[in-house]
Amino acid sequence: SAVGDFHKAHWRERPTFWLDLRVTYADGTTETISSDPTWKTSLSPVVFNSIYTAEHYDARREQPGWNTVRFDDAAWVNAIARKAPSNNIVAQVLHPIRNVEELAAAYMRKLNDTT
């Protein structure tokens, strides 16, 4: 099947992010914001994501306020620099993946107070 052991496929690696964001201001000046090892990272509640098996989200890993200015990121670690996969970094061209249908849960089962 298309899903069987998909998460173990040899061509899958740890997530990588490389950013060169070019901002053009109203006055015509530009600025490039690039990712580097001063950026910080932490695990998120999204523990797995696949077009075939959807997003797996563990709400116990949520960090309330992580996206606010006052958030204390002292427990986060610096990003690890790695070589770019190519010298030709370009925007990914892909039709957006959108929610086209919502299906109500058939049933829900509480196993204990936390699951």
Coordinates of C-alpha atoms in Angstrom, one line a residue:
S1 CA 0.0 0.0 0.0
A2 CA 1.0 3.6 -0.4
V3 CA 1.0 4.1 3.4
G4 CA 2.8 1.0 4.6
D5 CA 6.0 2.0 6.5
F6 CA 5.9 5.4 4.7
H7 CA 7.4 7.0 7.8
K8 CA 10.4 4.7 7.6
A9 CA 11.2 5.3 3.9
H10 CA 14.9 5.7 3.3
W11 CA 14.5 8.9 1.3
R12 CA 12.9 10.7 4.2
E13 CA 15.1 12.8 6.5
R14 CA 14.7 15.1 9.4
P15 CA 12.9 18.3 8.5
T16 CA 15.1 21.0 7.1
F17 CA 14.4 24.7 6.7
W18 CA 16.5 27.2 4.8
L19 CA 15.2 30.8 4.5
D20 CA 16.2 33.8 2.4
L21 CA 13.3 36.2 2.6
R22 CA 13.7 39.3 0.5
V23 CA 11.5 42.2 1.8
T24 CA 10.9 45.2 -0.4
Y25 CA 9.6 48.2 1.5
A26 CA 7.3 50.9 0.3
D27 CA 10.3 53.3 -0.2
G28 CA 12.0 50.8 -2.5
T29 CA 14.7 49.7 -0.1
T30 CA 15.2 45.9 0.4
E31 CA 16.3 43.7 3.2
T32 CA 17.1 40.0 3.2
I33 CA 16.3 38.0 6.3
S34 CA 18.2 34.7 6.3
S35 CA 18.0 31.7 8.7
D36 CA 21.2 30.9 10.6
P37 CA 22.3 29.2 13.9
T38 CA 21.0 32.1 16.0
W39 CA 17.5 30.9 15.2
K40 CA 15.9 28.7 17.9
T41 CA 13.9 25.5 17.6
S42 CA 11.8 23.2 19.7
L43 CA 9.6 20.2 19.1
S44 CA 6.0 21.0 18.2
P45 CA 2.7 19.2 18.8
V46 CA 2.9 18.2 15.1
V47 CA 4.6 14.8 15.5
F48 CA 4.1 13.6 11.9
N49 CA 2.6 15.0 8.7
S50 CA 1.9 13.1 5.5
I51 CA -0.3 13.7 2.5
Y52 CA -1.3 10.1 2.8
T53 CA -2.0 9.7 6.6
A54 CA -2.7 13.4 7.6
E55 CA -1.2 15.4 10.4
H56 CA -0.6 13.7 13.7
Y57 CA -1.0 16.3 16.5
D58 CA -0.2 15.7 20.2
A59 CA -1.8 18.5 22.1
R60 CA 0.2 17.6 25.3
R61 CA 3.2 19.1 23.5
E62 CA 1.6 22.5 23.0
Q63 CA 3.6 25.5 24.3
P64 CA 1.0 28.3 24.9
G65 CA 2.2 31.6 23.7
W66 CA 5.1 30.3 21.7
N67 CA 4.2 32.8 18.9
T68 CA 4.1 35.9 21.1
V69 CA 6.8 38.4 21.9
R70 CA 6.7 37.7 25.6
F71 CA 7.3 33.9 25.2
D72 CA 10.3 32.6 27.2
D73 CA 12.3 30.5 24.7
A74 CA 15.1 29.7 27.2
A75 CA 14.4 25.9 26.9
W76 CA 14.6 26.0 23.1
V77 CA 17.9 25.1 21.3
N78 CA 19.7 26.9 18.6
A79 CA 19.1 25.6 15.1
I80 CA 21.8 23.5 13.5
A81 CA 23.4 24.8 10.3
R82 CA 23.7 22.4 7.5
K83 CA 24.7 22.6 3.9
A84 CA 22.0 23.7 1.5
P85 CA 20.7 20.8 -0.6
S86 CA 21.5 22.8 -3.8
N87 CA 23.1 26.0 -4.8
N88 CA 19.8 26.9 -6.6
I89 CA 17.4 27.6 -3.8
V90 CA 14.0 28.4 -5.3
A91 CA 10.5 28.7 -4.0
Q92 CA 8.6 25.4 -4.0
V93 CA 6.0 25.3 -6.7
L94 CA 3.0 23.3 -5.6
H95 CA -0.8 23.7 -5.7
P96 CA -1.9 24.4 -2.2
I97 CA -3.3 21.5 -0.2
R98 CA -6.7 22.6 1.1
N99 CA -9.4 21.2 3.3
V100 CA -12.1 20.2 0.8
E101 CA -14.3 18.0 3.0
E102 CA -14.8 17.6 6.7
L103 CA -15.9 14.2 8.1
A104 CA -17.4 14.0 11.5
A105 CA -15.9 11.5 13.9
A106 CA -17.8 8.2 13.9
Y107 CA -17.0 7.7 17.6
M108 CA -14.6 8.8 20.3
R109 CA -13.3 6.7 23.1
K110 CA -11.7 7.9 26.3
L111 CA -9.1 5.5 27.5
N112 CA -8.1 7.4 30.7
D113 CA -7.8 11.0 32.0
T114 CA -5.0 11.9 29.5
T115 CA -5.8 9.8 26.5

